[in-house]
Amino acid sequence: MKFITIDKKDWTQGIDKSRKTYQLFGPVTDENGCKIKELDADVAPDMDYHESVMSAKSVLFPQSETILTTSLNEAVDDHHIMKRAENTYTPRAILGIRPYDAKAILLVKLNFDTDDYRDPYWCDAYEATTLVGLGITKPGPFDFSTSVGCGPFCEEGLDILLADLDDHYLAKVLTPKGEAYAAACGFDAAADDKESQALFDILQLEAEKNITSRVETDKLKDKVLLDLHEAPFWDDIAFACINCGTCTYVCPTCWCFDIQDEVKQKQSSRFRNWDTCMSPLFTRHATGHNPRGAKVQRVRQRFMHKLKYFLDKYDQGIMCVGCGRCVKSCPVNIDIRQVAHTMNTFEKKD
Amino acid sequence: MDTCIKKIRELAADLLDKGEVERVIGFAKGTIPMATSPIAIGSKQEIEKLVFNSTCGLNLANFARNLKGKTAIIAKGCDSRNIVTHIVENQIKRDQIYIIGVPCTGMVDKFKIASRFKDEITQFEEAGDTLTVSSLSETKELKKQDYLRENCSLCTHRNPVLYDVLAAELVEEQVLENPFPDVDRIEALDPDAKWQHFSDLTKNCIRCYACRNACPLCYCPTCFVDEAGPQWVGKGQNKTDVDTFHFLRAYHCAGRCTDCGACVEACPMGINVRDFTRKLNKDALELFGWEAGLDITKRPPLDTYSPDDPNDFIK
């Protein structure tokens, strides 16, 4: 691990240099707000952004991604044989990713890269990606990352962590991937390790002090799963829900997808799309039966998955990094912090 | 308008107390600034949960279908028009619902307010026409009138059109020289620019369907985009499919849309979804003299035939 100083005057030139070998992604602000997307050749990342409506998950897990293709032309060899789509996994870097989004990628990895299954699309994209994080010096009012094992300067999942120091960035290079990216940019002005770490510690402390939003999740682990499942509060929580996909799509840790086939002339492709457990279609069987046909069942599923099933299965905390996007974007203001509190304090009445 | 909450609570408590209704559907205080949450209150003890202010931008008629037992509902002008539409379209019966009408002076545009601040909003207070809004770094006093949602600034039915009781005095209706300046602007574009306008509108759409699901008109048991056999529309992020969803949904709302703005309110991406429906509202007014949801005895123009139709082609 080492520290580098990057003068802001050299920033754009440096990242432009890296474009020769890296495909770049980063925060882009337009009239609809800020999103993390691919940076066109003449676009620099908006490093002054406060929050992005959408997380960085789409870089590794696009909302629509072709996974298999085949030709239906019988004159072609291998017609009707599905083969992996020719996606490229050249090196890419996400610039200015927030620490909670990087931590979210590690949580998503638990699902896409297991001993039993390896999702080749996600894993190949993950391996090709360097995460250049930007510490959060002014956490927003919805940020509750410190309550869920993350934080404004959390390093988990990152390859480089940048601290914004007005006229320059102080970069903490955390992994070989991070070293390679810094080298590709030509950023090599070494900073003193001890002083730099001390500075990072202060920034972290200051930022964490400004996080006022907290959630208690300490008792969830010991709750009996079925007690929570059968708890009486779900109807009240679900009443306002309109069953849109906003919470799941803005969430950096929601990973569910649906598979679709499409044919254009003689070319067939199979692709996956983000799916949402809020939609009745998510669980509707071909027979028409729907095991989660009612809204309340779907709302319960989302929170039980994030706050209980995931916790019980992996024992790595809840499936939430505290970014607060769902809290802010939910059209009817269903607040995961409140739901977590309700679940955490629930005692079954005998 | 914020003062009518006392009356709303009084009326609601009385209805619940006397057993005249089983629940009251209204708005609860949000957990974050500029947010409220639809809520159903079943007992007098919960009455303090009800609030009413300029951030109650969703349409509660959307929560008033498939009712079991008599239900009271808080209704702004637009909510009441969608209740009328529900009654006309046989989604609810008039006697199932008790309408607590709230004359409305408009809801605020949260995106517009947020855009005035460099960082996130931490506090929102309103007193009369003054909004006091704070972010992490500053506090501003804003005039509500300057931050109304576009549909509210163009609204000519602020008073409920159907109600059992009113929670406040009726307000003066706006008289507009031109109720459709936004449509005129788009109509004036040449075809390419017009297409570009609508194409740009959907470029950030994530197909979460918040617009559709917040819309009181969108109650089809299976929406055409969710239909799987046959599948009408592709489900990916292909631009044609995304646009098809928006265009067709708008046409399904033709002659039914009350311009309540719930679609825009719900959209997490800040898309002005109303741009798709507004021209149809204008057409309904110009061709049929029709505004949706004003009269429970009249069916919408596109599902009725009249021998004195002003157009010749059908005769």
XYZ file of C-alpha atoms in Angstrom:
665
model
C 0.000 0.000 0.000
C 1.273 3.445 -0.829
C 0.105 7.022 -1.095
C 0.239 9.308 -4.107
C -0.516 12.983 -4.492
C -2.438 13.979 -7.616
C -2.595 17.649 -8.475
C -6.115 18.388 -9.774
C -4.548 20.189 -12.717
C -3.043 16.866 -13.794
C -6.153 14.790 -13.115
C -7.914 15.070 -16.482
C -4.703 14.641 -18.429
C -3.812 11.580 -16.346
C -7.130 9.818 -16.771
C -7.102 10.684 -20.475
C -3.767 8.906 -20.709
C -5.332 5.829 -19.121
C -8.030 5.734 -21.809
C -5.522 4.032 -24.112
C -5.784 0.893 -22.040
C -8.884 1.401 -19.919
C -12.517 1.905 -20.672
C -13.628 4.577 -18.197
C -16.816 4.877 -16.180
C -17.750 7.574 -13.722
C -20.343 10.017 -12.461
C -22.038 12.025 -15.207
C -24.572 14.725 -14.391
C -27.321 15.749 -16.788
C -30.761 17.331 -16.452
C -32.092 14.179 -14.776
C -29.391 14.048 -12.098
C -26.178 12.095 -11.706
C -25.553 8.561 -12.895
C -22.494 6.336 -13.115
C -21.975 5.593 -16.776
C -19.375 5.073 -19.434
C -17.415 8.251 -20.057
C -17.338 9.349 -23.660
C -13.887 10.316 -24.928
C -14.455 14.018 -24.289
C -16.225 13.630 -20.946
C -14.477 13.854 -17.581
C -16.107 12.364 -14.489
C -18.055 14.821 -12.336
C -15.910 14.445 -9.218
C -17.903 17.079 -7.317
C -21.111 15.072 -7.295
C -22.875 14.484 -4.028
C -24.835 11.435 -4.872
C -25.855 9.516 -7.945
C -29.430 8.345 -8.391
C -28.162 5.060 -9.785
C -25.289 3.112 -8.262
C -22.215 1.747 -9.985
C -23.581 -1.805 -10.118
C -24.524 -1.443 -13.788
C -20.859 -1.380 -14.819
C -20.456 -5.031 -13.825
C -24.100 -5.957 -14.140
C -25.723 -3.956 -16.957
C -29.472 -3.479 -16.810
C -29.673 -5.413 -20.101
C -26.846 -7.755 -21.049
C -26.637 -10.208 -23.922
C -25.310 -13.502 -22.597
C -25.829 -16.036 -25.389
C -26.384 -15.832 -29.115
C -27.014 -18.186 -31.991
C -27.909 -18.167 -35.649
C -31.212 -19.635 -36.795
C -29.955 -19.907 -40.349
C -29.735 -23.610 -41.052
C -27.057 -23.078 -43.675
C -24.679 -21.968 -40.921
C -22.661 -24.455 -38.908
C -23.731 -24.595 -35.263
C -27.079 -23.018 -36.043
C -29.443 -23.139 -33.049
C -26.513 -23.793 -30.720
C -26.372 -21.101 -28.080
C -22.893 -19.713 -27.529
C -21.584 -17.135 -25.156
C -21.989 -13.639 -26.537
C -18.826 -11.957 -27.676
C -18.646 -9.350 -24.973
C -15.244 -7.852 -24.389
C -13.724 -7.598 -20.988
C -10.921 -5.176 -21.643
C -9.656 -3.354 -18.559
C -12.040 -0.763 -17.240
C -12.001 1.616 -14.330
C -14.813 3.209 -12.377
C -13.651 6.647 -11.305
C -15.135 8.367 -8.297
C -17.108 5.355 -7.130
C -18.421 5.863 -3.614
C -17.057 3.526 -0.929
C -20.539 2.116 -0.254
C -20.894 1.172 -3.918
C -17.551 -0.640 -3.822
C -18.543 -2.517 -0.694
C -21.827 -3.398 -2.427
C -19.856 -5.038 -5.217
C -18.280 -7.354 -2.635
C -21.728 -8.286 -1.355
C -22.935 -8.949 -4.880
C -19.829 -11.082 -5.414
C -21.020 -13.419 -2.669
C -23.881 -14.303 -4.956
C -22.229 -14.307 -8.367
C -18.989 -16.027 -7.389
C -19.583 -19.000 -5.115
C -17.980 -22.417 -4.708
C -20.892 -23.952 -6.588
C -21.626 -21.348 -9.215
C -19.607 -18.738 -11.001
C -21.500 -16.231 -13.105
C -18.988 -15.817 -15.944
C -20.363 -12.487 -17.162
C -20.264 -10.763 -13.815
C -16.994 -12.381 -12.723
C -15.165 -11.550 -15.954
C -16.360 -7.966 -15.720
C -15.318 -7.848 -12.076
C -11.825 -9.079 -12.846
C -11.448 -6.491 -15.603
C -12.531 -3.624 -13.364
C -10.462 -1.294 -11.220
C -12.367 0.647 -8.603
C -11.085 4.148 -7.955
C -13.088 5.356 -4.976
C -13.766 8.856 -3.792
C -14.102 9.292 -0.041
C -17.199 11.134 1.116
C -16.198 14.219 3.058
C -19.747 15.556 3.400
C -22.109 12.626 3.881
C -25.697 13.342 2.907
C -28.635 13.104 5.290
C -29.644 9.690 3.927
C -26.250 8.064 4.384
C -26.362 5.430 7.124
C -23.350 3.488 5.892
C -21.583 3.460 9.266
C -24.468 1.493 10.770
C -24.057 -1.363 8.339
C -20.355 -2.099 8.331
C -19.363 0.467 5.737
C -18.530 4.165 5.901
C -17.531 7.303 3.997
C -13.882 6.205 3.762
C -14.409 2.442 3.829
C -11.742 0.728 1.735
C -13.432 -2.619 1.241
C -13.618 -3.560 -2.393
C -11.655 -0.542 -3.607
C -8.376 -0.561 -5.511
C -7.643 3.101 -4.886
C -9.250 5.485 -2.423
C -9.069 9.185 -3.192
C -9.460 11.962 -0.683
C -10.451 15.313 -2.110
C -8.136 17.977 -0.656
C -9.254 21.071 -2.592
C -6.427 21.526 -5.085
C -5.272 17.921 -5.093
C -6.300 14.366 -4.427
C -4.490 12.197 -1.973
C -4.672 8.657 -3.297
C -4.312 5.564 -1.179
C -3.347 2.761 -3.516
C -4.724 -0.439 -2.040
C -4.159 -3.247 -4.524
C -1.977 -4.254 -7.495
C -4.925 -3.337 -9.747
C -4.816 0.119 -8.213
C -1.068 0.368 -8.771
C -1.482 -0.576 -12.407
C -4.157 2.056 -12.909
C -2.123 4.811 -11.226
C 0.793 3.869 -13.469
C -1.406 4.007 -16.577
C -2.363 7.565 -15.623
C 1.225 8.476 -14.868
C 0.331 9.413 -11.293
C 3.518 8.781 -9.346
C 4.143 11.655 -6.940
C 4.663 9.658 -3.752
C 3.342 11.104 -0.511
C 4.571 10.348 2.966
C 2.878 7.173 4.224
C 2.578 8.120 7.847
C 1.362 11.666 7.287
C -1.037 10.573 4.607
C -2.547 7.843 6.743
C -2.966 10.297 9.574
C -4.764 12.644 7.214
C -7.044 9.854 6.011
C -7.816 8.967 9.625
C -8.821 12.540 10.393
C -10.971 12.829 7.270
C -12.670 9.573 8.076
C -13.367 10.589 11.639
C -14.731 13.976 10.580
C -16.944 12.474 7.903
C -18.258 9.743 10.176
C -19.110 12.356 12.788
C -21.388 14.005 10.251
C -23.424 10.883 9.699
C -26.517 11.359 11.781
C -28.637 8.621 10.297
C -28.339 5.342 12.163
C -29.938 1.937 12.031
C -29.804 -0.826 14.609
C -29.503 -4.292 13.140
C -27.795 -6.058 16.032
C -30.715 -8.289 17.026
C -31.725 -9.462 13.568
C -29.349 -12.409 13.638
C -30.998 -13.914 16.712
C -34.562 -13.453 15.552
C -36.415 -16.572 14.517
C -36.894 -16.348 10.776
C -40.493 -17.498 10.783
C -41.398 -15.146 13.623
C -40.346 -12.227 11.460
C -42.010 -13.735 8.436
C -45.307 -14.068 10.264
C -44.996 -10.760 12.113
C -48.077 -8.530 12.102
C -46.408 -5.367 10.820
C -46.037 -6.238 7.136
C -49.493 -5.044 6.070
C -48.798 -1.586 7.456
C -45.364 -1.399 5.837
C -46.718 -2.567 2.495
C -49.826 -0.383 2.330
C -48.172 2.538 0.565
C -46.046 0.411 -1.795
C -46.988 0.792 -5.458
C -44.855 -2.185 -6.493
C -42.560 -0.276 -8.813
C -38.965 -1.347 -9.245
C -37.337 1.830 -7.997
C -35.908 0.498 -4.720
C -34.417 -2.568 -6.355
C -33.014 -0.750 -9.380
C -31.349 2.040 -7.433
C -29.996 -0.461 -4.899
C -26.309 -1.296 -5.367
C -26.763 -4.736 -3.804
C -29.916 -6.014 -5.560
C -28.793 -8.576 -8.093
C -31.881 -10.397 -9.369
C -32.353 -10.764 -13.078
C -34.752 -12.172 -15.637
C -33.807 -14.003 -18.826
C -35.341 -13.130 -22.193
C -34.906 -14.393 -25.734
C -35.256 -12.192 -28.781
C -34.968 -12.984 -32.452
C -34.089 -10.508 -35.143
C -34.234 -11.987 -38.615
C -32.051 -15.082 -38.323
C -30.127 -13.959 -35.282
C -31.259 -15.001 -31.847
C -29.975 -13.612 -28.600
C -30.573 -14.429 -24.999
C -30.114 -11.604 -22.583
C -30.713 -10.847 -18.982
C -32.404 -7.813 -17.520
C -32.503 -6.534 -13.989
C -35.620 -7.891 -12.376
C -37.456 -6.710 -9.322
C -39.075 -8.781 -6.592
C -41.631 -5.980 -6.286
C -43.243 -7.045 -9.554
C -45.873 -9.810 -9.536
C -44.188 -11.163 -12.678
C -41.067 -11.934 -10.701
C -42.546 -15.114 -9.271
C -45.459 -15.880 -11.584
C -45.257 -19.487 -12.733
C -46.040 -20.613 -16.258
C -49.194 -22.199 -14.849
C -50.416 -18.788 -13.774
C -49.948 -19.613 -10.095
C -48.096 -16.951 -8.173
C -46.570 -17.852 -4.812
C -46.074 -14.143 -4.101
C -49.253 -12.877 -5.671
C -50.024 -10.282 -3.010
C -48.216 -6.996 -2.585
C -47.522 -7.598 1.081
C -45.716 -10.853 0.269
C -43.444 -9.058 -2.163
C -42.643 -6.197 0.171
C -41.888 -8.679 2.930
C -39.647 -10.639 0.583
C -37.489 -7.646 -0.225
C -36.852 -6.725 3.382
C -36.543 -10.298 4.615
C -33.979 -11.015 1.906
C -31.905 -7.951 2.677
C -32.160 -7.984 6.433
C -32.574 -11.635 7.378
C -32.101 -14.339 4.716
C -28.836 -12.856 3.461
C -27.575 -12.360 6.993
C -28.414 -15.928 7.958
C -26.977 -17.416 4.784
C -23.619 -15.646 4.553
C -23.109 -14.281 8.051
C -21.540 -11.154 6.574
C -23.972 -8.549 7.775
C -27.121 -7.412 6.049
C -27.460 -6.954 2.301
C -27.367 -3.179 2.510
C -24.491 -0.712 2.467
C -26.416 2.279 3.789
C -26.237 4.470 0.686
C -29.796 5.664 1.317
C -30.778 5.668 -2.362
C -33.949 3.632 -1.835
C -34.930 5.888 1.060
C -34.595 8.921 -1.136
C -36.047 7.546 -4.367
C -39.011 5.515 -3.105
C -42.081 7.315 -4.494
C -44.057 6.509 -1.345
C -41.240 6.918 1.180
C -40.977 3.364 2.462
C -37.829 3.667 4.551
C -35.559 0.648 5.014
C -34.180 2.214 8.187
C -37.607 2.155 9.732
C -38.294 -1.372 8.543
C -34.955 -2.543 9.954
C -35.840 -0.919 13.258
C -39.270 -2.562 13.276
C -37.744 -5.971 12.568
C -34.853 -5.490 14.977
C -37.110 -4.602 17.875
C -39.871 -7.089 17.113
C -40.748 -9.480 19.918
C -43.191 -12.241 19.194
C -46.177 -12.243 21.524
C -47.036 -15.734 22.757
C -53.446 24.670 3.242
C -51.233 23.221 5.968
C -53.737 24.444 8.546
C -56.540 22.239 7.235
C -54.893 19.201 8.834
C -56.653 19.959 12.122
C -59.991 19.750 10.379
C -58.946 16.636 8.444
C -58.027 14.872 11.676
C -61.231 16.001 13.347
C -63.382 14.722 10.502
C -61.448 11.477 10.213
C -61.584 10.806 13.946
C -65.307 11.437 13.969
C -65.941 9.080 11.052
C -63.893 6.306 12.660
C -65.425 6.939 16.044
C -68.957 6.663 14.766
C -68.077 3.612 12.741
C -69.155 5.309 9.530
C -65.991 4.180 7.803
C -63.573 1.350 8.473
C -60.482 3.274 7.488
C -59.274 6.635 6.352
C -56.768 6.857 3.534
C -54.547 9.892 3.754
C -50.935 10.984 3.929
C -48.504 10.327 6.761
C -45.448 12.382 7.608
C -42.414 11.251 5.658
C -39.146 10.078 7.156
C -37.177 12.527 5.001
C -37.731 16.166 4.008
C -40.288 16.809 1.228
C -41.750 13.321 1.478
C -45.085 11.976 2.593
C -46.381 8.442 2.539
C -49.874 7.158 1.793
C -51.365 5.535 4.864
C -54.587 3.817 5.936
C -55.723 4.711 9.434
C -58.042 2.244 11.133
C -58.503 3.791 14.540
C -58.866 7.122 16.239
C -55.623 6.513 18.156
C -53.610 6.769 14.959
C -55.159 10.021 13.854
C -52.100 12.139 14.630
C -50.253 10.272 11.909
C -52.243 12.113 9.258
C -50.621 15.159 7.688
C -51.410 17.401 4.783
C -48.991 19.821 3.152
C -47.496 20.798 -0.191
C -45.554 17.558 -0.554
C -48.624 15.302 -0.803
C -48.047 14.961 -4.529
C -49.218 11.397 -5.073
C -52.787 10.633 -6.040
C -54.679 8.767 -3.326
C -57.344 7.563 -5.757
C -54.682 5.027 -6.686
C -55.155 3.447 -3.240
C -58.931 3.395 -3.467
C -59.645 0.323 -5.560
C -60.694 -3.147 -4.405
C -62.033 -1.653 -1.219
C -63.489 -3.830 1.466
C -65.834 -1.883 3.682
C -66.555 1.806 3.553
C -63.462 3.953 3.271
C -62.854 7.634 3.736
C -60.267 9.287 1.561
C -58.537 12.636 1.612
C -58.922 14.153 -1.835
C -57.345 17.166 -3.490
C -58.951 18.421 -6.694
C -57.079 15.913 -8.842
C -57.615 12.986 -6.459
C -61.350 13.706 -6.545
C -61.312 13.720 -10.355
C -59.668 10.321 -10.360
C -62.217 9.060 -7.862
C -64.871 10.224 -10.329
C -63.011 8.383 -13.081
C -62.881 5.245 -10.902
C -66.631 5.464 -10.354
C -67.313 5.999 -14.064
C -65.022 3.080 -14.919
C -66.664 0.837 -12.306
C -63.594 0.504 -10.128
C -65.426 1.689 -7.037
C -68.989 2.529 -6.123
C -69.922 5.974 -4.938
C -71.385 4.643 -1.708
C -68.212 2.744 -0.829
C -66.292 5.896 -0.408
C -66.527 8.937 1.811
C -64.623 11.840 0.345
C -62.971 14.389 2.608
C -62.297 17.109 0.065
C -59.280 19.355 0.430
C -59.203 22.517 -1.669
C -55.637 22.643 -2.890
C -53.198 25.436 -3.604
C -50.749 23.201 -5.385
C -47.959 20.786 -4.622
C -44.286 21.683 -4.840
C -41.773 20.466 -7.378
C -39.153 18.621 -5.331
C -36.630 18.433 -8.148
C -36.910 22.143 -8.771
C -36.388 22.922 -5.102
C -33.458 20.505 -4.857
C -31.870 22.099 -7.913
C -31.570 25.395 -6.021
C -29.181 23.795 -3.543
C -25.631 22.585 -3.941
C -26.111 19.754 -1.491
C -28.955 17.646 -0.216
C -32.052 19.033 1.462
C -32.149 18.383 5.189
C -35.221 20.332 6.216
C -38.444 21.567 4.666
C -40.991 23.735 6.440
C -43.930 25.642 5.056
C -46.030 28.426 6.459
C -48.625 29.843 4.112
C -46.863 30.694 0.893
C -43.377 30.620 2.332
C -41.196 27.559 2.154
C -38.163 27.419 4.395
C -35.746 24.915 2.978
C -32.356 23.962 4.374
C -29.542 21.890 3.005
C -26.378 20.883 4.829
C -24.786 24.236 4.022
C -27.538 26.836 3.652
C -31.128 27.854 4.353
C -33.356 29.608 1.846
C -36.803 31.099 1.992
C -38.690 30.344 -1.174
C -42.086 31.423 -2.447
C -44.271 28.381 -2.901
C -45.805 29.964 -5.981
C -42.415 29.865 -7.750
C -41.863 26.198 -6.971
C -45.193 24.657 -7.856
C -45.171 21.542 -9.974
C -45.952 22.456 -13.554
C -49.274 20.595 -13.500
C -50.266 22.476 -10.346
C -49.383 25.849 -11.815
C -51.621 24.974 -14.794
C -54.413 23.456 -12.709
C -57.942 24.796 -13.073
C -59.610 22.306 -10.716
C -57.987 22.913 -7.373
C -61.246 22.337 -5.538
C -62.524 18.793 -5.245
C -65.239 18.142 -7.835
C -66.930 15.481 -5.711
C -66.917 15.324 -1.924
C -68.941 14.489 1.134
C -67.344 17.076 3.335
C -64.748 19.784 2.940
C -61.746 20.217 5.213
C -61.322 23.892 4.316
C -62.939 26.774 2.467
C -63.018 26.460 -1.299
C -60.154 28.240 -3.022
C -60.377 30.496 -6.029
C -59.843 28.578 -9.255
C -57.127 29.785 -11.573
C -58.273 31.231 -14.873
C -55.650 30.618 -17.501
C -55.358 32.365 -20.800
C -53.639 29.322 -22.202
C -53.820 26.061 -20.235
C -51.371 24.313 -22.572
C -48.268 26.482 -23.080
C -46.053 23.404 -22.685
C -47.870 21.539 -25.461
C -47.737 24.580 -27.708
C -43.976 24.697 -27.313
C -43.626 21.105 -28.461
C -46.205 21.484 -31.239
C -44.183 24.366 -32.648
C -41.145 22.144 -33.190
C -40.490 20.620 -36.592
C -41.013 16.846 -36.830
C -37.350 15.959 -36.304
C -36.999 18.209 -33.283
C -40.272 16.873 -31.917
C -39.059 13.310 -32.248
C -35.778 14.287 -30.630
C -37.642 15.859 -27.732
C -39.530 12.668 -26.932
C -36.504 10.543 -27.603
C -34.431 12.572 -25.126
C -37.199 12.393 -22.597
C -36.815 8.648 -22.176
C -33.063 8.391 -22.390
C -32.674 7.999 -18.633
C -35.718 5.764 -18.130
C -34.908 2.655 -16.066
C -38.287 0.994 -16.639
C -39.059 0.775 -12.958
C -42.663 1.552 -13.887
C -43.062 3.947 -10.969
C -44.939 6.312 -13.329
C -47.390 3.610 -14.312
C -47.816 2.241 -10.820
C -48.383 5.663 -9.286
C -51.006 6.451 -11.934
C -54.599 5.894 -10.821
C -55.550 5.133 -14.434
C -53.106 2.227 -14.727
C -55.053 -0.519 -13.045
C -55.095 -3.119 -15.835
C -54.782 -6.574 -14.219
C -51.889 -7.211 -16.607
C -50.239 -4.237 -18.270
C -49.391 -4.730 -21.945
C -45.682 -4.543 -21.128
C -46.043 -7.368 -18.620
C -48.033 -9.620 -20.911
C -46.045 -12.764 -21.678
C -48.268 -14.670 -24.095
C -48.005 -13.075 -26.552
C -45.293 -10.703 -25.495
C -46.034 -7.325 -27.024
C -42.958 -5.392 -25.995
C -39.318 -6.337 -25.437
C -38.216 -6.155 -21.838
C -34.695 -4.868 -22.188
C -33.329 -1.357 -22.337
C -33.677 -1.216 -26.108
C -34.756 2.332 -26.910
C -37.654 1.229 -29.089
C -39.070 -0.874 -26.283
C -38.624 1.844 -23.679
C -40.308 4.392 -25.956
C -43.089 1.965 -26.850
C -43.948 1.610 -23.188
C -44.237 5.358 -22.691
C -46.088 6.104 -25.931
C -48.635 3.333 -25.496
C -49.212 4.043 -21.841
C -49.958 7.659 -22.739
C -52.531 6.587 -25.331
C -54.173 4.300 -22.787
C -54.686 7.447 -20.716
C -56.180 9.522 -23.546
C -59.331 11.282 -22.384
C -58.867 9.860 -18.887
C -55.827 11.720 -17.589
C -56.518 14.406 -14.980
C -52.936 15.725 -15.123
C -52.513 14.972 -11.424
C -48.753 14.684 -11.890
C -48.362 11.471 -9.872
C -46.273 9.982 -12.706
C -43.769 12.812 -12.523
C -43.862 12.782 -8.740
C -42.987 9.087 -8.652
C -40.275 9.011 -11.306
C -36.903 8.518 -9.592
C -35.106 9.824 -12.672
C -36.865 13.175 -12.847
C -38.454 12.513 -16.231
C -41.294 14.864 -17.139
C -43.634 11.964 -17.904
C -46.530 14.401 -18.409
C -45.046 15.455 -21.735
C -46.498 12.219 -23.116
C -50.035 12.783 -21.900
C -50.484 16.531 -22.165
C -51.112 16.712 -25.900
C -53.833 14.092 -25.501
C -55.455 16.177 -22.768
C -55.362 19.176 -25.066
C -56.907 17.164 -27.899
C -59.630 15.874 -25.592
C -60.484 19.435 -24.652
C -60.346 20.866 -28.164
C -62.026 17.988 -30.010
C -64.547 16.887 -27.424
C -64.784 19.756 -24.961
C -63.736 17.171 -22.397
C -61.801 17.301 -19.172
C -61.548 13.988 -17.369
C -63.163 13.250 -14.054
C -65.585 16.131 -13.677
C -68.897 14.303 -13.817
C -69.870 10.832 -12.598
C -72.706 10.642 -15.112
C -70.562 11.045 -18.217
C -68.385 8.466 -19.886
C -65.021 9.476 -21.351
C -65.140 10.522 -25.023
C -63.174 7.582 -26.368
C -65.538 4.933 -25.028
C -68.804 6.496 -26.072
C -70.730 7.326 -29.209
C -72.934 10.323 -29.582
C -75.267 10.974 -32.535
C -74.421 14.656 -32.313
C -70.698 14.073 -32.539
C -69.212 17.206 -34.128
C -67.077 15.109 -36.480
C -68.481 13.810 -39.765
C -66.412 10.722 -40.336
C -68.379 8.535 -37.970
C -71.868 9.383 -39.234
